[in-house]
């Protein structure tokens, strides 16, 4: 629930805390975690040097058209509330997920070329969707029906990554072998 910058620092610190013989590392980022990982690799080259591959699963790589829409509501109602062990963080989670923020970051930064990148996109249909995501899924469907209720499928892919496939609630389609 923090900005990608703060989470990137946490990721780099965690990598630095691993024994020097640990590696090469494969980092898996789900949703905003994919954006946090990409920022960590750019901002912290010493951490990036230990990473062999990144796998994005439904990654918020290009942000979400919904983030800006819900920014004010989140700030008023949820920003300062803890959810179990999930603390409020620095409050920048949705600002970090706006399309403009993510696309500006991607345009201004080059992800390390020595690392292999893989993406797995997700989408669903109303039949398989959690009730809480029904309204956001309908909003996103006005742009593209291929969405998971939070992100458009095309916004989940790391630029230049190998597409592992798309996951739907009732099937998986795998496009490449992991050893590639």
PDB file of C-alpha atoms in Angstrom:
ATOM      1  CA  UNK A   1       0.000   0.000   0.000  1.00  0.00           C
ATOM      2  CA  UNK A   2       2.976   2.263  -0.651  1.00  0.00           C
ATOM      3  CA  UNK A   3       4.459   3.882  -3.727  1.00  0.00           C
ATOM      4  CA  UNK A   4       6.465   1.838  -6.187  1.00  0.00           C
ATOM      5  CA  UNK A   5       9.526   3.807  -5.059  1.00  0.00           C
ATOM      6  CA  UNK A   6       9.225   2.752  -1.433  1.00  0.00           C
ATOM      7  CA  UNK A   7       8.421  -0.840  -2.361  1.00  0.00           C
ATOM      8  CA  UNK A   8      11.364  -0.891  -4.808  1.00  0.00           C
ATOM      9  CA  UNK A   9      13.666   0.062  -1.964  1.00  0.00           C
ATOM     10  CA  UNK A  10      12.243  -2.774   0.182  1.00  0.00           C
ATOM     11  CA  UNK A  11      12.802  -5.249  -2.650  1.00  0.00           C
ATOM     12  CA  UNK A  12      16.402  -4.101  -3.138  1.00  0.00           C
ATOM     13  CA  UNK A  13      17.054  -4.351   0.608  1.00  0.00           C
ATOM     14  CA  UNK A  14      15.652  -7.883   0.671  1.00  0.00           C
ATOM     15  CA  UNK A  15      17.854  -8.923  -2.260  1.00  0.00           C
ATOM     16  CA  UNK A  16      20.892  -7.360  -0.553  1.00  0.00           C
ATOM     17  CA  UNK A  17      20.135  -9.325   2.630  1.00  0.00           C
ATOM     18  CA  UNK A  18      20.433 -12.655   0.802  1.00  0.00           C
ATOM     19  CA  UNK A  19      23.763 -14.506   0.997  1.00  0.00           C
ATOM     20  CA  UNK A  20      26.106 -13.623  -1.869  1.00  0.00           C
ATOM     21  CA  UNK A  21      25.983 -17.222  -3.112  1.00  0.00           C
ATOM     22  CA  UNK A  22      22.188 -17.098  -3.426  1.00  0.00           C
ATOM     23  CA  UNK A  23      21.138 -16.720  -6.984  1.00  0.00           C
ATOM     24  CA  UNK A  24      20.583 -16.261  -9.734  1.00  0.00           C
ATOM     25  CA  UNK A  25      17.234 -14.971  -8.561  1.00  0.00           C
ATOM     26  CA  UNK A  26      13.865 -15.177 -10.272  1.00  0.00           C
ATOM     27  CA  UNK A  27      11.469 -12.507  -9.043  1.00  0.00           C
ATOM     28  CA  UNK A  28       7.726 -13.037  -9.342  1.00  0.00           C
ATOM     29  CA  UNK A  29       5.539  -9.942  -9.246  1.00  0.00           C
ATOM     30  CA  UNK A  30       1.775 -10.112  -8.950  1.00  0.00           C
ATOM     31  CA  UNK A  31      -0.280  -7.003  -9.737  1.00  0.00           C
ATOM     32  CA  UNK A  32       1.499  -3.904  -8.377  1.00  0.00           C
ATOM     33  CA  UNK A  33       4.402  -6.117  -7.324  1.00  0.00           C
ATOM     34  CA  UNK A  34       5.482  -6.320 -10.977  1.00  0.00           C
ATOM     35  CA  UNK A  35       5.764  -2.517 -11.199  1.00  0.00           C
ATOM     36  CA  UNK A  36       7.605  -2.441  -7.843  1.00  0.00           C
ATOM     37  CA  UNK A  37      10.113  -5.023  -9.114  1.00  0.00           C
ATOM     38  CA  UNK A  38      10.759  -3.148 -12.366  1.00  0.00           C
ATOM     39  CA  UNK A  39      11.447   0.044 -10.441  1.00  0.00           C
ATOM     40  CA  UNK A  40      13.780  -1.803  -8.062  1.00  0.00           C
ATOM     41  CA  UNK A  41      15.787  -3.176 -11.000  1.00  0.00           C
ATOM     42  CA  UNK A  42      16.203   0.283 -12.529  1.00  0.00           C
ATOM     43  CA  UNK A  43      16.960   2.198  -9.315  1.00  0.00           C
ATOM     44  CA  UNK A  44      19.205  -0.407  -7.700  1.00  0.00           C
ATOM     45  CA  UNK A  45      21.664  -1.883 -10.240  1.00  0.00           C
ATOM     46  CA  UNK A  46      23.413  -3.922  -7.521  1.00  0.00           C
ATOM     47  CA  UNK A  47      20.126  -5.738  -6.892  1.00  0.00           C
ATOM     48  CA  UNK A  48      19.456  -6.111 -10.624  1.00  0.00           C
ATOM     49  CA  UNK A  49      22.868  -7.763 -11.085  1.00  0.00           C
ATOM     50  CA  UNK A  50      21.659 -10.692  -8.956  1.00  0.00           C
ATOM     51  CA  UNK A  51      18.423 -11.232 -10.906  1.00  0.00           C
ATOM     52  CA  UNK A  52      18.214 -13.662 -13.821  1.00  0.00           C
ATOM     53  CA  UNK A  53      14.514 -13.326 -14.610  1.00  0.00           C
ATOM     54  CA  UNK A  54      11.293 -11.539 -13.720  1.00  0.00           C
ATOM     55  CA  UNK A  55       7.856 -13.111 -14.060  1.00  0.00           C
ATOM     56  CA  UNK A  56       4.872 -10.780 -14.081  1.00  0.00           C
ATOM     57  CA  UNK A  57       1.517 -12.333 -13.183  1.00  0.00           C
ATOM     58  CA  UNK A  58      -1.348  -9.933 -13.893  1.00  0.00           C
ATOM     59  CA  UNK A  59       1.216  -7.177 -13.400  1.00  0.00           C
ATOM     60  CA  UNK A  60       0.145  -3.553 -13.154  1.00  0.00           C
ATOM     61  CA  UNK A  61       2.904  -2.675 -15.606  1.00  0.00           C
ATOM     62  CA  UNK A  62       1.016   0.094 -17.449  1.00  0.00           C
ATOM     63  CA  UNK A  63      -1.191   0.952 -14.498  1.00  0.00           C
ATOM     64  CA  UNK A  64      -4.962   0.814 -14.494  1.00  0.00           C
ATOM     65  CA  UNK A  65      -7.570   3.175 -15.914  1.00  0.00           C
ATOM     66  CA  UNK A  66      -9.399   2.661 -12.604  1.00  0.00           C
ATOM     67  CA  UNK A  67      -6.629   3.962 -10.311  1.00  0.00           C
ATOM     68  CA  UNK A  68      -7.298   7.637 -10.986  1.00  0.00           C
ATOM     69  CA  UNK A  69     -11.041   7.080 -10.702  1.00  0.00           C
ATOM     70  CA  UNK A  70     -10.735   5.589  -7.203  1.00  0.00           C
ATOM     71  CA  UNK A  71      -7.894   7.787  -5.920  1.00  0.00           C
ATOM     72  CA  UNK A  72     -10.062  10.281  -4.004  1.00  0.00           C
ATOM     73  CA  UNK A  73     -12.318   7.594  -2.572  1.00  0.00           C
ATOM     74  CA  UNK A  74      -9.340   5.555  -1.380  1.00  0.00           C
ATOM     75  CA  UNK A  75      -7.713   8.601   0.200  1.00  0.00           C
ATOM     76  CA  UNK A  76     -10.918   9.534   2.072  1.00  0.00           C
ATOM     77  CA  UNK A  77     -11.960   6.082   3.252  1.00  0.00           C
ATOM     78  CA  UNK A  78      -9.115   3.573   3.257  1.00  0.00           C
ATOM     79  CA  UNK A  79      -5.680   5.203   3.126  1.00  0.00           C
ATOM     80  CA  UNK A  80      -5.121   5.249   6.910  1.00  0.00           C
ATOM     81  CA  UNK A  81      -6.761   1.946   7.846  1.00  0.00           C
ATOM     82  CA  UNK A  82      -4.824  -1.229   8.579  1.00  0.00           C
ATOM     83  CA  UNK A  83      -6.209  -4.466   7.185  1.00  0.00           C
ATOM     84  CA  UNK A  84      -4.890  -7.176   9.472  1.00  0.00           C
ATOM     85  CA  UNK A  85      -1.124  -7.163   8.993  1.00  0.00           C
ATOM     86  CA  UNK A  86      -1.387  -4.961   5.902  1.00  0.00           C
ATOM     87  CA  UNK A  87      -0.424  -1.519   7.191  1.00  0.00           C
ATOM     88  CA  UNK A  88      -1.398   1.740   5.437  1.00  0.00           C
ATOM     89  CA  UNK A  89       2.102   2.258   4.008  1.00  0.00           C
ATOM     90  CA  UNK A  90       2.975   5.725   2.756  1.00  0.00           C
ATOM     91  CA  UNK A  91      -0.413   6.173   1.083  1.00  0.00           C
ATOM     92  CA  UNK A  92       0.796   6.353  -2.505  1.00  0.00           C
ATOM     93  CA  UNK A  93      -0.464   3.014  -3.764  1.00  0.00           C
ATOM     94  CA  UNK A  94      -3.149   4.276  -6.158  1.00  0.00           C
ATOM     95  CA  UNK A  95      -1.133   7.247  -7.394  1.00  0.00           C
ATOM     96  CA  UNK A  96       1.599   4.744  -8.329  1.00  0.00           C
ATOM     97  CA  UNK A  97      -0.985   2.720 -10.263  1.00  0.00           C
ATOM     98  CA  UNK A  98      -2.410   5.487 -12.447  1.00  0.00           C
ATOM     99  CA  UNK A  99      -1.831   4.920 -16.148  1.00  0.00           C
ATOM    100  CA  UNK A 100      -0.147   8.306 -16.502  1.00  0.00           C
ATOM    101  CA  UNK A 101       2.265   7.555 -13.653  1.00  0.00           C
ATOM    102  CA  UNK A 102       3.200   4.084 -14.936  1.00  0.00           C
ATOM    103  CA  UNK A 103       3.466   5.115 -18.602  1.00  0.00           C
ATOM    104  CA  UNK A 104       5.614   8.141 -17.731  1.00  0.00           C
ATOM    105  CA  UNK A 105       7.873   5.918 -15.654  1.00  0.00           C
ATOM    106  CA  UNK A 106       8.192   3.361 -18.459  1.00  0.00           C
ATOM    107  CA  UNK A 107       8.968   6.098 -20.999  1.00  0.00           C
ATOM    108  CA  UNK A 108      11.667   7.592 -18.774  1.00  0.00           C
ATOM    109  CA  UNK A 109      13.347   4.341 -17.689  1.00  0.00           C
ATOM    110  CA  UNK A 110      14.928   1.418 -19.475  1.00  0.00           C
ATOM    111  CA  UNK A 111      14.629  -1.916 -17.694  1.00  0.00           C
ATOM    112  CA  UNK A 112      17.921  -3.865 -17.534  1.00  0.00           C
ATOM    113  CA  UNK A 113      18.481  -5.792 -20.769  1.00  0.00           C
ATOM    114  CA  UNK A 114      20.513  -8.579 -19.144  1.00  0.00           C
ATOM    115  CA  UNK A 115      17.435  -9.876 -17.316  1.00  0.00           C
ATOM    116  CA  UNK A 116      14.862 -12.180 -18.934  1.00  0.00           C
ATOM    117  CA  UNK A 117      11.255 -11.014 -18.627  1.00  0.00           C
ATOM    118  CA  UNK A 118       8.102 -13.127 -18.784  1.00  0.00           C
ATOM    119  CA  UNK A 119       4.470 -12.049 -18.568  1.00  0.00           C
ATOM    120  CA  UNK A 120       1.287 -13.922 -17.773  1.00  0.00           C
ATOM    121  CA  UNK A 121      -1.850 -11.924 -18.504  1.00  0.00           C
ATOM    122  CA  UNK A 122      -5.206 -12.554 -16.881  1.00  0.00           C
ATOM    123  CA  UNK A 123      -8.829 -11.908 -17.693  1.00  0.00           C
ATOM    124  CA  UNK A 124     -12.154 -13.221 -16.569  1.00  0.00           C
ATOM    125  CA  UNK A 125     -15.825 -13.194 -17.350  1.00  0.00           C
ATOM    126  CA  UNK A 126     -18.628 -11.964 -15.071  1.00  0.00           C
ATOM    127  CA  UNK A 127     -19.556 -15.579 -14.256  1.00  0.00           C
ATOM    128  CA  UNK A 128     -16.194 -16.214 -12.528  1.00  0.00           C
ATOM    129  CA  UNK A 129     -15.679 -12.747 -11.057  1.00  0.00           C
ATOM    130  CA  UNK A 130     -15.671 -11.876  -7.367  1.00  0.00           C
ATOM    131  CA  UNK A 131     -18.729  -9.741  -6.597  1.00  0.00           C
ATOM    132  CA  UNK A 132     -16.591  -6.852  -5.352  1.00  0.00           C
ATOM    133  CA  UNK A 133     -15.016  -6.587  -8.816  1.00  0.00           C
ATOM    134  CA  UNK A 134     -18.260  -6.632 -10.820  1.00  0.00           C
ATOM    135  CA  UNK A 135     -18.579  -2.840 -11.152  1.00  0.00           C
ATOM    136  CA  UNK A 136     -14.872  -2.235 -11.935  1.00  0.00           C
ATOM    137  CA  UNK A 137     -14.947  -5.091 -14.460  1.00  0.00           C
ATOM    138  CA  UNK A 138     -17.919  -3.492 -16.241  1.00  0.00           C
ATOM    139  CA  UNK A 139     -16.119  -0.118 -16.301  1.00  0.00           C
ATOM    140  CA  UNK A 140     -13.003  -1.716 -17.781  1.00  0.00           C
ATOM    141  CA  UNK A 141     -15.130  -3.700 -20.244  1.00  0.00           C
ATOM    142  CA  UNK A 142     -16.231  -0.406 -21.773  1.00  0.00           C
ATOM    143  CA  UNK A 143     -12.582  -0.142 -22.899  1.00  0.00           C
ATOM    144  CA  UNK A 144     -11.814  -3.845 -23.472  1.00  0.00           C
ATOM    145  CA  UNK A 145     -13.668  -6.970 -22.340  1.00  0.00           C
ATOM    146  CA  UNK A 146     -10.320  -8.684 -21.714  1.00  0.00           C
ATOM    147  CA  UNK A 147      -9.727  -7.585 -18.123  1.00  0.00           C
ATOM    148  CA  UNK A 148      -9.647  -9.111 -14.658  1.00  0.00           C
ATOM    149  CA  UNK A 149     -11.733  -6.473 -12.906  1.00  0.00           C
ATOM    150  CA  UNK A 150      -8.675  -4.413 -11.997  1.00  0.00           C
ATOM    151  CA  UNK A 151      -6.444  -4.282 -15.065  1.00  0.00           C
ATOM    152  CA  UNK A 152      -6.801  -4.488 -18.817  1.00  0.00           C
ATOM    153  CA  UNK A 153      -4.990  -7.562 -20.090  1.00  0.00           C
ATOM    154  CA  UNK A 154      -2.757  -5.549 -22.445  1.00  0.00           C
ATOM    155  CA  UNK A 155      -1.607  -3.375 -19.507  1.00  0.00           C
ATOM    156  CA  UNK A 156      -0.267  -6.440 -17.677  1.00  0.00           C
ATOM    157  CA  UNK A 157       2.615  -7.196 -20.043  1.00  0.00           C
ATOM    158  CA  UNK A 158       6.219  -6.116 -19.477  1.00  0.00           C
ATOM    159  CA  UNK A 159       7.526  -4.455 -22.660  1.00  0.00           C
ATOM    160  CA  UNK A 160       9.771  -6.892 -24.542  1.00  0.00           C
ATOM    161  CA  UNK A 161       8.815  -9.821 -22.319  1.00  0.00           C
ATOM    162  CA  UNK A 162       8.026 -13.321 -23.479  1.00  0.00           C
ATOM    163  CA  UNK A 163       4.348 -14.005 -23.187  1.00  0.00           C
ATOM    164  CA  UNK A 164       3.739 -17.099 -21.088  1.00  0.00           C
ATOM    165  CA  UNK A 165       0.061 -16.981 -21.943  1.00  0.00           C
ATOM    166  CA  UNK A 166      -3.235 -15.755 -20.667  1.00  0.00           C
ATOM    167  CA  UNK A 167      -5.063 -17.192 -17.691  1.00  0.00           C
ATOM    168  CA  UNK A 168      -8.820 -17.194 -17.497  1.00  0.00           C
ATOM    169  CA  UNK A 169     -10.861 -18.481 -14.585  1.00  0.00           C
ATOM    170  CA  UNK A 170     -11.584 -21.769 -16.359  1.00  0.00           C
ATOM    171  CA  UNK A 171      -8.489 -22.406 -18.503  1.00  0.00           C
ATOM    172  CA  UNK A 172      -4.823 -21.603 -19.094  1.00  0.00           C
ATOM    173  CA  UNK A 173      -3.120 -21.037 -22.409  1.00  0.00           C
ATOM    174  CA  UNK A 174       0.667 -21.349 -22.352  1.00  0.00           C
ATOM    175  CA  UNK A 175       2.499 -19.715 -25.209  1.00  0.00           C
ATOM    176  CA  UNK A 176       6.200 -20.487 -24.493  1.00  0.00           C
ATOM    177  CA  UNK A 177       8.269 -22.960 -22.524  1.00  0.00           C
ATOM    178  CA  UNK A 178       9.948 -21.648 -19.359  1.00  0.00           C
ATOM    179  CA  UNK A 179      13.378 -22.885 -20.468  1.00  0.00           C
ATOM    180  CA  UNK A 180      13.216 -20.320 -23.282  1.00  0.00           C
TER     181      UNK A 180
END
